[in-house]
PDB file of C-alpha atoms and ligand atoms in Angstrom:
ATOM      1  CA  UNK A   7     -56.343 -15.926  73.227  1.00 55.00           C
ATOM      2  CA  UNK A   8     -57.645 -19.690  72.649  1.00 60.00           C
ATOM      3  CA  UNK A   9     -57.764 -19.315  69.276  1.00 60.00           C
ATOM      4  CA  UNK A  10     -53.879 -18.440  69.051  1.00 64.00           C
ATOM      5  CA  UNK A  11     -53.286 -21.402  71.243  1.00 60.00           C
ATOM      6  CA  UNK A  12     -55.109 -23.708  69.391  1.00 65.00           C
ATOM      7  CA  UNK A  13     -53.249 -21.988  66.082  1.00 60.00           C
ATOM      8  CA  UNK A  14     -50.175 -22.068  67.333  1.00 63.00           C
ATOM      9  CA  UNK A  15     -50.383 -25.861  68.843  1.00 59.00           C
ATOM     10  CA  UNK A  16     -51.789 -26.949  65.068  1.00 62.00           C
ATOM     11  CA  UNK A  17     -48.611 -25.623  63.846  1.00 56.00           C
ATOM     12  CA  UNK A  18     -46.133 -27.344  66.334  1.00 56.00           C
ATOM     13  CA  UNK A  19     -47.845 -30.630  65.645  1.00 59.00           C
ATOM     14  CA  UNK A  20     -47.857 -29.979  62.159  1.00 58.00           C
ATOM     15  CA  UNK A  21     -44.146 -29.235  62.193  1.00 56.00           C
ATOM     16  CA  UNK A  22     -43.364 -32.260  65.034  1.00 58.00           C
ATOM     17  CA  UNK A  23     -45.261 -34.615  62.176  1.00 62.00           C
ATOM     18  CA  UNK A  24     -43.380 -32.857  59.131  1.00 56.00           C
ATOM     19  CA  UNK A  25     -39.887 -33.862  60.973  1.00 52.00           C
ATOM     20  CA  UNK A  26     -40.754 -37.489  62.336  1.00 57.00           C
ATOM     21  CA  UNK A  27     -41.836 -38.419  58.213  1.00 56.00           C
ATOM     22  CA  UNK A  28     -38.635 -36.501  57.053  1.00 54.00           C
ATOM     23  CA  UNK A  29     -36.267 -38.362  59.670  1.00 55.00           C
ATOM     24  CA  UNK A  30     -37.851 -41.602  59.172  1.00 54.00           C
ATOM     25  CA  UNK A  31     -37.542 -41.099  55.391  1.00 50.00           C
ATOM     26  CA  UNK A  32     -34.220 -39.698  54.861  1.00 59.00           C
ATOM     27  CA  UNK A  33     -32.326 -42.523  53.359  1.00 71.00           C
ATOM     28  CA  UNK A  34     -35.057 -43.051  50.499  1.00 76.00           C
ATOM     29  CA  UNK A  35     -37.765 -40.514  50.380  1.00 78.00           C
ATOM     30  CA  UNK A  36     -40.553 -41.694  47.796  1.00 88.00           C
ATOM     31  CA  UNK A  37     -41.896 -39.047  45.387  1.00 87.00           C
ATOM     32  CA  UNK A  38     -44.956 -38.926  47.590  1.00 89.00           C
ATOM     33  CA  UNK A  39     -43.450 -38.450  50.826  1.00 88.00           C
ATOM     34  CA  UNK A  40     -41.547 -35.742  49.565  1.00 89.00           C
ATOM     35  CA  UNK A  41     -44.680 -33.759  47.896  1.00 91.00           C
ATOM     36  CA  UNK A  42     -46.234 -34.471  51.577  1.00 90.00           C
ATOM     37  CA  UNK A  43     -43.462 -32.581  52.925  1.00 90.00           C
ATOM     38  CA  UNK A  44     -43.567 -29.409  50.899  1.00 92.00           C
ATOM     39  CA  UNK A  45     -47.296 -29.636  51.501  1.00 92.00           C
ATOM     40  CA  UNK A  46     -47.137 -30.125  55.079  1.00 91.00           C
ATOM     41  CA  UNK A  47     -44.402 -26.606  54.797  1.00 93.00           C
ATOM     42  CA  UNK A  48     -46.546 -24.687  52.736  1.00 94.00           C
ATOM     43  CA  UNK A  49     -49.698 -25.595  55.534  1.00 93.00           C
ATOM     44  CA  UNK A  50     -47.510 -24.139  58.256  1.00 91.00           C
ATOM     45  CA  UNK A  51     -46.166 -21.238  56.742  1.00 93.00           C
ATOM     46  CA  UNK A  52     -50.584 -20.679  55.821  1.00 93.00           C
ATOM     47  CA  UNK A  53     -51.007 -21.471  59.490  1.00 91.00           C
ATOM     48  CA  UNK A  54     -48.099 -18.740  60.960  1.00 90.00           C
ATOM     49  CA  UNK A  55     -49.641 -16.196  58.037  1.00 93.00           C
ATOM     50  CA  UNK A  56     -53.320 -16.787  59.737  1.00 92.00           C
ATOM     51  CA  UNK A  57     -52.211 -15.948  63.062  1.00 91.00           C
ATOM     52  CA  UNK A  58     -50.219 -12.958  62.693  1.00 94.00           C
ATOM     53  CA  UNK A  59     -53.537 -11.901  60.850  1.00 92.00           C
ATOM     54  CA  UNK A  60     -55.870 -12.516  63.749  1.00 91.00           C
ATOM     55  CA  UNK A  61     -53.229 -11.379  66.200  1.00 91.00           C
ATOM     56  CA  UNK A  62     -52.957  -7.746  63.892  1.00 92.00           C
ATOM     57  CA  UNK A  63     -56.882  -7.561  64.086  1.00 93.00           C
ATOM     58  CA  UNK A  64     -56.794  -8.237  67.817  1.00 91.00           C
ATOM     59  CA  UNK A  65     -54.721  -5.263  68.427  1.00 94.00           C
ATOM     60  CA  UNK A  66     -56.808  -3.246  66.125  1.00 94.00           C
ATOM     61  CA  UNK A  67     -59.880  -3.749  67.739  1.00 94.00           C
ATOM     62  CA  UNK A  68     -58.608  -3.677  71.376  1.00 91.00           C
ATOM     63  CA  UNK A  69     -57.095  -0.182  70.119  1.00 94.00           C
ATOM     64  CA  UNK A  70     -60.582   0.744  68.815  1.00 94.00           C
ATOM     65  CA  UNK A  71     -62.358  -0.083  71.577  1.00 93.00           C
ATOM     66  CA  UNK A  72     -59.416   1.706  74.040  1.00 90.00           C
ATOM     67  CA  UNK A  73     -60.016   4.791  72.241  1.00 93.00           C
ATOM     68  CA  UNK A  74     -64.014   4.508  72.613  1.00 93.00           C
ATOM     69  CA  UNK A  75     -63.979   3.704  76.339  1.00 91.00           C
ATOM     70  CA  UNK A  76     -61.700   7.002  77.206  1.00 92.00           C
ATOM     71  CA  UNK A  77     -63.808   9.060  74.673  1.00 93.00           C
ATOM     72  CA  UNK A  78     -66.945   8.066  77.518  1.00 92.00           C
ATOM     73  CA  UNK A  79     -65.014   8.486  80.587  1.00 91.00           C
ATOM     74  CA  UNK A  80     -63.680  11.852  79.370  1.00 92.00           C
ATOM     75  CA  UNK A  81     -66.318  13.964  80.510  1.00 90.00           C
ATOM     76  CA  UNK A  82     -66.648  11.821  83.578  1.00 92.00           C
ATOM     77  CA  UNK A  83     -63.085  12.665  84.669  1.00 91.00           C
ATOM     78  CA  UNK A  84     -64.072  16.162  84.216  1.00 93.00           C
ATOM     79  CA  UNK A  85     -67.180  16.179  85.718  1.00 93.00           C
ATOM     80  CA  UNK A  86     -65.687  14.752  89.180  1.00 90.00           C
ATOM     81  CA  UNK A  87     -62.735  16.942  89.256  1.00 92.00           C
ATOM     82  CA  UNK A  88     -65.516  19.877  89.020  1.00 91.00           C
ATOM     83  CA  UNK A  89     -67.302  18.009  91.640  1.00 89.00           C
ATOM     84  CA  UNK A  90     -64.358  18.386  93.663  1.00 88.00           C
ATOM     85  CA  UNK A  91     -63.092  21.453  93.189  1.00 86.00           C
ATOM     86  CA  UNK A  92     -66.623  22.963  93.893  1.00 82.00           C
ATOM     87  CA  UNK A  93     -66.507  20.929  97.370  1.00 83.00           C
ATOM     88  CA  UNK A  94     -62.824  22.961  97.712  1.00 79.00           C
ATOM     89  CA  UNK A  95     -64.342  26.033  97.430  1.00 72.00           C
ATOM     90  CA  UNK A  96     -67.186  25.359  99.615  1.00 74.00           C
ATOM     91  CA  UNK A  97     -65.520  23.924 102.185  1.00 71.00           C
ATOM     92  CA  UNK A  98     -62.921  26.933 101.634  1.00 63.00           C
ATOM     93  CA  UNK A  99     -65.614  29.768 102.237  1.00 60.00           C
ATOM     94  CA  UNK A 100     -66.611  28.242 105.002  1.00 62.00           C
ATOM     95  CA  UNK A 101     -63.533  27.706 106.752  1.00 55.00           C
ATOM     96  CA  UNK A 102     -61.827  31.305 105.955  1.00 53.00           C
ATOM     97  CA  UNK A 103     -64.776  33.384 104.323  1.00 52.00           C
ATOM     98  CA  UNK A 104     -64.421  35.679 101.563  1.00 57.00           C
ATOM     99  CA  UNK A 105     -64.783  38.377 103.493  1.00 67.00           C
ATOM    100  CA  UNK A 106     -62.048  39.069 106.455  1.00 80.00           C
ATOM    101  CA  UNK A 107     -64.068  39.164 109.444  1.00 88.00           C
ATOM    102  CA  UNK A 108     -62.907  41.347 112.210  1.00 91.00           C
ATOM    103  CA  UNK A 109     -61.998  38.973 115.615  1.00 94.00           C
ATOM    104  CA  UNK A 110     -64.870  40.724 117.925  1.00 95.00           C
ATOM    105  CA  UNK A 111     -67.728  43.490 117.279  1.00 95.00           C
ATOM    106  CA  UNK A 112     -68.574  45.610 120.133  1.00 95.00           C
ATOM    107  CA  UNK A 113     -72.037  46.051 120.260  1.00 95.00           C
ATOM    108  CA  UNK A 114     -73.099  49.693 122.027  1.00 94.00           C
ATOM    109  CA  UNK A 115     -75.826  49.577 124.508  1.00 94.00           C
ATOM    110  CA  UNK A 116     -77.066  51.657 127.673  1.00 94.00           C
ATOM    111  CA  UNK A 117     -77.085  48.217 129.773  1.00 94.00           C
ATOM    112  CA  UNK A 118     -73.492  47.813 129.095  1.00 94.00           C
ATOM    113  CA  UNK A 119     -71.298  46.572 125.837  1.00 95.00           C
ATOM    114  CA  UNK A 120     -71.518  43.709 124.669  1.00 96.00           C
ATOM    115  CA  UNK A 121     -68.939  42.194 122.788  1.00 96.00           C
ATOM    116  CA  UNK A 122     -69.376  39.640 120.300  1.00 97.00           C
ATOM    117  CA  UNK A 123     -66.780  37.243 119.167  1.00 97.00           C
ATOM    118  CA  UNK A 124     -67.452  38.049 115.721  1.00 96.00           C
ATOM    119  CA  UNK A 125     -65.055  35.217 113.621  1.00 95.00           C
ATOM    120  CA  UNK A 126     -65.491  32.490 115.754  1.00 95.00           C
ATOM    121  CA  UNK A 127     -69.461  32.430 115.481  1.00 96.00           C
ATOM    122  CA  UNK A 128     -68.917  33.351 111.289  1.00 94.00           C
ATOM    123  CA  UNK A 129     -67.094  30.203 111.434  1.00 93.00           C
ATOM    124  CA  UNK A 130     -68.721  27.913 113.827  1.00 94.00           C
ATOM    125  CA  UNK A 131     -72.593  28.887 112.856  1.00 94.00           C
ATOM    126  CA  UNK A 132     -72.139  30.555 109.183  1.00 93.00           C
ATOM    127  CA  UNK A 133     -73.230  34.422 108.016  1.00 94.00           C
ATOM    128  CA  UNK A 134     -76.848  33.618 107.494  1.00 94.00           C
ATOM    129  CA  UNK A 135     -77.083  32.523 111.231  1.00 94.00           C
ATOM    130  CA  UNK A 136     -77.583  36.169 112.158  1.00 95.00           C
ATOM    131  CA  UNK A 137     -77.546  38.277 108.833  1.00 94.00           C
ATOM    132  CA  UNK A 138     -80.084  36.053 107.360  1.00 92.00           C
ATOM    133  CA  UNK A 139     -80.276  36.014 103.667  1.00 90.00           C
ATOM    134  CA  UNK A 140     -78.634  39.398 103.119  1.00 86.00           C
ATOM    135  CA  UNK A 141     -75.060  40.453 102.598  1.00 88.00           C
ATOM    136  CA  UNK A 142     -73.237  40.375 105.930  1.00 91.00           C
ATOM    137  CA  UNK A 143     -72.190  43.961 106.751  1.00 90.00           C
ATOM    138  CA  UNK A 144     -73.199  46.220 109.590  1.00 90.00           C
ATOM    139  CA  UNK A 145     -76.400  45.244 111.069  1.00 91.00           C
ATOM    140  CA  UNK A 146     -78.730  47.020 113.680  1.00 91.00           C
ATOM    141  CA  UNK A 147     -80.617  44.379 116.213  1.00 93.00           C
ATOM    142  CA  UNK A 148     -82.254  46.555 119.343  1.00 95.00           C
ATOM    143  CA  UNK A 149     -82.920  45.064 122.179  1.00 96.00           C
ATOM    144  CA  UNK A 150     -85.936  42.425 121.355  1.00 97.00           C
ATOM    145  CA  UNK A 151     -83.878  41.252 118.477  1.00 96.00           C
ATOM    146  CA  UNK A 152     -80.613  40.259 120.057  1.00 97.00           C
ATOM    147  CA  UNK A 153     -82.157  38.896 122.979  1.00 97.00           C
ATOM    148  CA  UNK A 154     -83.989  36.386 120.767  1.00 97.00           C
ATOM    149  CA  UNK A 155     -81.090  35.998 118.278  1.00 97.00           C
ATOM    150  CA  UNK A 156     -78.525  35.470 120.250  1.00 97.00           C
ATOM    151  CA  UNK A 157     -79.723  33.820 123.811  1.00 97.00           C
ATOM    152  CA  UNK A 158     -81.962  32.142 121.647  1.00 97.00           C
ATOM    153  CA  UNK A 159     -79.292  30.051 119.775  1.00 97.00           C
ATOM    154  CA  UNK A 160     -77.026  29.850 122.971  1.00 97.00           C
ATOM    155  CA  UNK A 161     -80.196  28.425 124.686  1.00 97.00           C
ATOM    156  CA  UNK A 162     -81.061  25.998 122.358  1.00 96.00           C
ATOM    157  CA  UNK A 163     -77.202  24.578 121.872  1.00 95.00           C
ATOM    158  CA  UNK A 164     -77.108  24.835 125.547  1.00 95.00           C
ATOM    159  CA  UNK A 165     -73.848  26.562 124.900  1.00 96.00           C
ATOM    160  CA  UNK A 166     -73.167  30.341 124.838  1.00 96.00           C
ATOM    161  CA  UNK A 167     -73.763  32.833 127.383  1.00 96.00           C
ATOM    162  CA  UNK A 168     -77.306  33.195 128.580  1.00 95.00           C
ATOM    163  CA  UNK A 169     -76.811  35.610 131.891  1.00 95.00           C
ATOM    164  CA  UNK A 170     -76.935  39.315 131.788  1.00 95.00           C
ATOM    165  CA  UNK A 171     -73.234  40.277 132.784  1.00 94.00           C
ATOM    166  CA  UNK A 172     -71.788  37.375 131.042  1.00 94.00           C
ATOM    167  CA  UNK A 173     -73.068  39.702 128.023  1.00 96.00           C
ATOM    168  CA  UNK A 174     -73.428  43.230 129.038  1.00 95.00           C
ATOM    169  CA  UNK A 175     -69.293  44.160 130.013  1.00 89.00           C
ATOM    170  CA  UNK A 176     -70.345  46.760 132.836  1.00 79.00           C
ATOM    171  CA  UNK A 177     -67.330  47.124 134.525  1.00 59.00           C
ATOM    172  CA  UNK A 178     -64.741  46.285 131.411  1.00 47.00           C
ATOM    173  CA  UNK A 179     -66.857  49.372 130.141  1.00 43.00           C
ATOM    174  CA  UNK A 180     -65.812  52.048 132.677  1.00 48.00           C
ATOM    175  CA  UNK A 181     -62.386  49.951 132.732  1.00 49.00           C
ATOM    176  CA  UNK A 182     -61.791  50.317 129.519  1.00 49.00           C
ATOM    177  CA  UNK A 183     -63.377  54.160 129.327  1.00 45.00           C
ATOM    178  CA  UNK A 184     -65.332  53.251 126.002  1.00 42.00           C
TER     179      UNK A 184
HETATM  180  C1  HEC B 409     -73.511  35.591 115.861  1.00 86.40           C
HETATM  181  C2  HEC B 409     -74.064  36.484 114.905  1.00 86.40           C
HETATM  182  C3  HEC B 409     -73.223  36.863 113.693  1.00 86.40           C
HETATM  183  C4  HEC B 409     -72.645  36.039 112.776  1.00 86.40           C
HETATM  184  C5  HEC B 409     -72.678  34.525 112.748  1.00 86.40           C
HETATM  185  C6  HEC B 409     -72.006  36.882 111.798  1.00 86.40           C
HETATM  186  N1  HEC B 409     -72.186  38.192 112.128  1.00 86.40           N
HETATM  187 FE1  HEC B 409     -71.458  39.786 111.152  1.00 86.40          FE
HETATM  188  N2  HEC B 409     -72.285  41.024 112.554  1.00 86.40           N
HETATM  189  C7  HEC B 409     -73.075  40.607 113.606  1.00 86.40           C
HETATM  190  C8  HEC B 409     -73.541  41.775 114.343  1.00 86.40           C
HETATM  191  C9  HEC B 409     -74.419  41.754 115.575  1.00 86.40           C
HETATM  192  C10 HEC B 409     -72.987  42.886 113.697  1.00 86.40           C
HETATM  193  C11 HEC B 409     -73.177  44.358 114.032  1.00 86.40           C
HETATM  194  C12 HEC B 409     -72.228  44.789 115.093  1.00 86.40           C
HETATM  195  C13 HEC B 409     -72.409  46.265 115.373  1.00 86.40           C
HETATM  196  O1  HEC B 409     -73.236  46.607 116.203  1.00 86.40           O
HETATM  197  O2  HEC B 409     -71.752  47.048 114.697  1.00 86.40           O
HETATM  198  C14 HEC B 409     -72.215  42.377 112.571  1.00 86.40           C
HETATM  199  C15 HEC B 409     -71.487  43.167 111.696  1.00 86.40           C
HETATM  200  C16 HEC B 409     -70.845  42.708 110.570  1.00 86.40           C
HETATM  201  C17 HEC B 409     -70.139  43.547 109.627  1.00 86.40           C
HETATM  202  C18 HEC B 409     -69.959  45.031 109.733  1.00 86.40           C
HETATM  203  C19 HEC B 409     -69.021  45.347 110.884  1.00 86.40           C
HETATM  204  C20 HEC B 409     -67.613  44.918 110.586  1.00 86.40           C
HETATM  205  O3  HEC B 409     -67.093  44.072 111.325  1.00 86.40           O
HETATM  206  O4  HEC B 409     -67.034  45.395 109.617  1.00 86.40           O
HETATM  207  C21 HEC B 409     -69.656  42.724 108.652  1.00 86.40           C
HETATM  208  C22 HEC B 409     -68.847  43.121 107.422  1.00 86.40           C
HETATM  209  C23 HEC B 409     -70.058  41.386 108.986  1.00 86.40           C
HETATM  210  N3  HEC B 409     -70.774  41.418 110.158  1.00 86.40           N
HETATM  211  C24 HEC B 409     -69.755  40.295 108.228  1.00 86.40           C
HETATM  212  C25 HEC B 409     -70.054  38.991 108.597  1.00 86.40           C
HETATM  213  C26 HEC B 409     -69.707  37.847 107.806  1.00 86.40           C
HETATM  214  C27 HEC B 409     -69.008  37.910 106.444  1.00 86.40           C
HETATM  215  C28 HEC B 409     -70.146  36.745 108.488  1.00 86.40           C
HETATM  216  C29 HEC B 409     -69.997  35.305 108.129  1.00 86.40           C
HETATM  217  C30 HEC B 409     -68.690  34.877 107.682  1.00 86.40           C
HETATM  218  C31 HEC B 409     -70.760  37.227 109.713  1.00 86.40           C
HETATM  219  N4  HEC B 409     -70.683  38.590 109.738  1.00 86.40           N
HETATM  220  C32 HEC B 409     -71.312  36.413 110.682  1.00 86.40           C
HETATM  221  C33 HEC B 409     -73.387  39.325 113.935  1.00 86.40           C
HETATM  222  C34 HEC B 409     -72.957  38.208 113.262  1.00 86.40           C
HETATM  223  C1  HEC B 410     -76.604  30.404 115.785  1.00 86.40           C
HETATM  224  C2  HEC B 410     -76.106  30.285 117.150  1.00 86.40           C
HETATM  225  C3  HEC B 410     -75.575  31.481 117.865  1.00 86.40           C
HETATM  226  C4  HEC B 410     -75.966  32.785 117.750  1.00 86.40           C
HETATM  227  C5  HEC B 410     -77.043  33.382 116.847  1.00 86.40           C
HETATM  228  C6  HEC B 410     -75.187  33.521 118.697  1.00 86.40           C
HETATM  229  N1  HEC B 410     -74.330  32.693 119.350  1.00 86.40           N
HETATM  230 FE1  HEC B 410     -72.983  33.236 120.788  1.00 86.40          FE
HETATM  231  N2  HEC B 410     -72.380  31.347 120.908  1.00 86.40           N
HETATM  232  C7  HEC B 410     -72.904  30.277 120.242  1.00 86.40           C
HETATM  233  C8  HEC B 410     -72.260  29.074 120.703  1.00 86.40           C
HETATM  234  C9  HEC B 410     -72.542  27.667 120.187  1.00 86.40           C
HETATM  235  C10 HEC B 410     -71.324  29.464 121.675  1.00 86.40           C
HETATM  236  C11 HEC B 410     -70.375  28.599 122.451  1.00 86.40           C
HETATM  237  C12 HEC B 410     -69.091  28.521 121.664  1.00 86.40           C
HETATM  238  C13 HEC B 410     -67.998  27.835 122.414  1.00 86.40           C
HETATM  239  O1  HEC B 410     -68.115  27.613 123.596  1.00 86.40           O
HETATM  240  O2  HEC B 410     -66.988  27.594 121.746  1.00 86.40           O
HETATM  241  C14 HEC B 410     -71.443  30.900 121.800  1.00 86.40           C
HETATM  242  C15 HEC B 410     -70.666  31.658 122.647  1.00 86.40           C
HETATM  243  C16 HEC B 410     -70.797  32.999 122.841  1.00 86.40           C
HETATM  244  C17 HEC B 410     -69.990  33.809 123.753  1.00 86.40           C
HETATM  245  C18 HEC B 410     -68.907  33.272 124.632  1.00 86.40           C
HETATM  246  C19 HEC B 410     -67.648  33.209 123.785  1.00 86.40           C
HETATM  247  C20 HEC B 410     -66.525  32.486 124.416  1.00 86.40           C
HETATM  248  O3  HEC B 410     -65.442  32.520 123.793  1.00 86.40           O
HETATM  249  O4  HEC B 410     -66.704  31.884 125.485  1.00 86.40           O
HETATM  250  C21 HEC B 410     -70.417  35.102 123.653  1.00 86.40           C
HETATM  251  C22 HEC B 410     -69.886  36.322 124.388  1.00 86.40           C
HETATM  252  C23 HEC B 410     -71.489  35.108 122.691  1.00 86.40           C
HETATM  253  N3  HEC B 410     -71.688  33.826 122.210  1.00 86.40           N
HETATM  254  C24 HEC B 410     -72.190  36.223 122.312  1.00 86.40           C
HETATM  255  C25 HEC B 410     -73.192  36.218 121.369  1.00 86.40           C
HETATM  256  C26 HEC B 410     -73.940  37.409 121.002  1.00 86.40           C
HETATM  257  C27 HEC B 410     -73.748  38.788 121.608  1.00 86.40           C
HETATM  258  C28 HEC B 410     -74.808  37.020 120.035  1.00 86.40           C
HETATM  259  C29 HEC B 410     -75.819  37.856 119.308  1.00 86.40           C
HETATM  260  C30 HEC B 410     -75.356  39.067 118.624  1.00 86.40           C
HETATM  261  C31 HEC B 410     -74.600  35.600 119.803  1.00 86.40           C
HETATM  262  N4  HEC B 410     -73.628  35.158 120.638  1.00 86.40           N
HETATM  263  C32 HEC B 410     -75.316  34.883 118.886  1.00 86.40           C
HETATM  264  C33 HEC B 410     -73.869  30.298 119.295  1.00 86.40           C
HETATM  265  C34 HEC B 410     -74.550  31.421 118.889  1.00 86.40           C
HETATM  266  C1  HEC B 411     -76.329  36.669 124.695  1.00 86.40           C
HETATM  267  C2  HEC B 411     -76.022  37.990 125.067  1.00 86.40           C
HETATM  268  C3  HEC B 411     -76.974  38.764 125.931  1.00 86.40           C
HETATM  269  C4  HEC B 411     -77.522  38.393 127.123  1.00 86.40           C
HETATM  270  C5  HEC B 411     -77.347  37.081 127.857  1.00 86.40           C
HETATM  271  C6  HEC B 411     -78.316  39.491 127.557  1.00 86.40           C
HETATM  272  N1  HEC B 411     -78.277  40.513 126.640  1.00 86.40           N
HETATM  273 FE1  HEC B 411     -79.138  42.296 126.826  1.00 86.40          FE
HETATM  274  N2  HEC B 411     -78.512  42.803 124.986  1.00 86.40           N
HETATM  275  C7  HEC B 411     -77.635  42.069 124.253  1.00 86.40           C
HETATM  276  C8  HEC B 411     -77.297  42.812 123.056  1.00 86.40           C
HETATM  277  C9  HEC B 411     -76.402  42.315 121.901  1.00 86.40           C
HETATM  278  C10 HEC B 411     -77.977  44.031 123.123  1.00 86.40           C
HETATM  279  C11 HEC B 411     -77.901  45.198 122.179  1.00 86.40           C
HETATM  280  C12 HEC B 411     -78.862  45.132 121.054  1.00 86.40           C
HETATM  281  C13 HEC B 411     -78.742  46.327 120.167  1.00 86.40           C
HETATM  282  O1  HEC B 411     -78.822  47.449 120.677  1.00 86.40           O
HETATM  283  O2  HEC B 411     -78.590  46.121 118.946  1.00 86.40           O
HETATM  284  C14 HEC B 411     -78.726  43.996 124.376  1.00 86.40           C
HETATM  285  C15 HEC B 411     -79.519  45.027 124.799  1.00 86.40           C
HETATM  286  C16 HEC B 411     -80.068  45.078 126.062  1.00 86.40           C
HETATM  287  C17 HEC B 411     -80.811  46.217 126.574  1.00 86.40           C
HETATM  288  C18 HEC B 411     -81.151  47.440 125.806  1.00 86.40           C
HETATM  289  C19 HEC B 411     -80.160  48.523 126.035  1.00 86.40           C
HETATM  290  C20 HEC B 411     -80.395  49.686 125.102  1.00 86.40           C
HETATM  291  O3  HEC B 411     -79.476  50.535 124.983  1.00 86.40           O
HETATM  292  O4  HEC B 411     -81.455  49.764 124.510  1.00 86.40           O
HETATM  293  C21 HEC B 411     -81.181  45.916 127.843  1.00 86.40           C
HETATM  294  C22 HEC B 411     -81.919  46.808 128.832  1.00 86.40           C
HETATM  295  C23 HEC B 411     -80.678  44.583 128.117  1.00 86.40           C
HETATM  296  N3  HEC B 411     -80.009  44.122 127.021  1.00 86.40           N
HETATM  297  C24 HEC B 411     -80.828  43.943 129.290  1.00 86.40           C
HETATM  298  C25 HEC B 411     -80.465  42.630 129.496  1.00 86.40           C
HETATM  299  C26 HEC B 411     -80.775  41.895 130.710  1.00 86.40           C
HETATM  300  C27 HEC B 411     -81.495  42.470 131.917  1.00 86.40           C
HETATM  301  C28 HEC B 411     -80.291  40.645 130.524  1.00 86.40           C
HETATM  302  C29 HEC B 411     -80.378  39.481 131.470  1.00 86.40           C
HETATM  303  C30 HEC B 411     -81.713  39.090 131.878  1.00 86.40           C
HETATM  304  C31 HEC B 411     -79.668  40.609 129.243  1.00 86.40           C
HETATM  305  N4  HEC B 411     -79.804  41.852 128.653  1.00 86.40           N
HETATM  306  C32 HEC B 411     -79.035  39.499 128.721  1.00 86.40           C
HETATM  307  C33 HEC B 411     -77.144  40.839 124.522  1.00 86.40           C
HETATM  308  C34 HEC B 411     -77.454  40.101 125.640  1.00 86.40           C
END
């Protein structure tokens, strides 16, 4: 950018100087004002040549290096929008799982049913927080099991049932006729 400035203020004072001689001189130009004059024209029309060179091999090279910088950010780009759309999917499964989970599973017991609000601990705690590492499907506890498993958790979080009826549905059992 300085360069061109510097160019193009060479040339205005160039042509400023060309015009003061040529006024001053126009009621008896000598021989060697005159060859001054074309010489001073030719210089300028050099001077506007050497700029719209530099200016044509500024654009080149700013093109150049354009087309390098996006060839590097390329895979970039694509690499983040992968980045993202895995953290979609993630956040996807574990927001509305693959699998439809039914709303509650009744679990069948002598001391009374217990029923287990099956979705909203999928999607508060996760599969694994009970199935473990296998895939969730049907899935026999006993007794021992669930007691640790699930008062365990509700203990610990200090949230969840942790009383005997507020598990075991006596009466909503004989109610109910199941
Ligand atoms: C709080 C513990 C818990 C969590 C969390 C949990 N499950 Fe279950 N799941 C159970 C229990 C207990 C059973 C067995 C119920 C029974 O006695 O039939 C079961 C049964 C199932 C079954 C077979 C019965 C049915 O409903 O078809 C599937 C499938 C299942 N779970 C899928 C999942 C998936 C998928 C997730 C995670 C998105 C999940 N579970 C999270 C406790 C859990
Ligand atoms: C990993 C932790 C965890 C496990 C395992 C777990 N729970 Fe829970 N459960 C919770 C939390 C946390 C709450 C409280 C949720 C709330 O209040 O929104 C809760 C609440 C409940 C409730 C009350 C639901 C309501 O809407 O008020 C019942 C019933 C329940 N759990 C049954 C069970 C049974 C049965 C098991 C075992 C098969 C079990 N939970 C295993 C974390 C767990
Ligand atoms: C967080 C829920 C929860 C609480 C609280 C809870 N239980 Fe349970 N309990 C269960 C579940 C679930 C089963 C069934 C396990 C199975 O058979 O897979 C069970 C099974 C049992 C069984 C075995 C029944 C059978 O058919 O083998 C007995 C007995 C029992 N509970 C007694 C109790 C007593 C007594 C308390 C209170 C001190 C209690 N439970 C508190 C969830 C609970």
């Amino acid at each position: 950018m300085k360069t061109k400035f510097y160019v193009i203020a060479m040339v205005a004072s160039l042509l400023l100087w060309g015009c003061t001689k040529e006024e001053k001189t126009t009621e008896a130009p000598t021989p060697e004002l005159t060859t001054a004059v074309e010489q001073t024209k030719e210089k300028v029309q050099e001077a506007g040549e050497a700029v719209k060179d530099t200016a044509t091999a500024v654009e080149e090279k700013v093109e150049e290096k354009t087309a390098e910088v996006e060839k590097k950010v390329e895979p970039m780009v694509e690499k983040g929008k992968q980045a993202v759309a895995d953290v979609k999917a993630a956040v996807e499964k574990k927001i509305a799982p693959a699998e439809p989970v039914a709303e509650t599973v009744v679990i069948e017991n002598t001391n009374g049913k217990v029923v287990l609000p099956h979705k909203k601990h999928a999607e508060a705690q996760g599969c694994p927080a009970c199935h473990g590492t296998q895939k969730p499907g049907p899935l026999k506890l006993g007794k021992e099991a669930a007691h640790a498993l699930c008062q365990g958790c509700h203990k610990k979080n200090q949230a969840g049932p942790t009383n005997c009826t507020q598990c075991h549905q006596k009466k909503a059992q004989a109610i109910e006729g199941c």
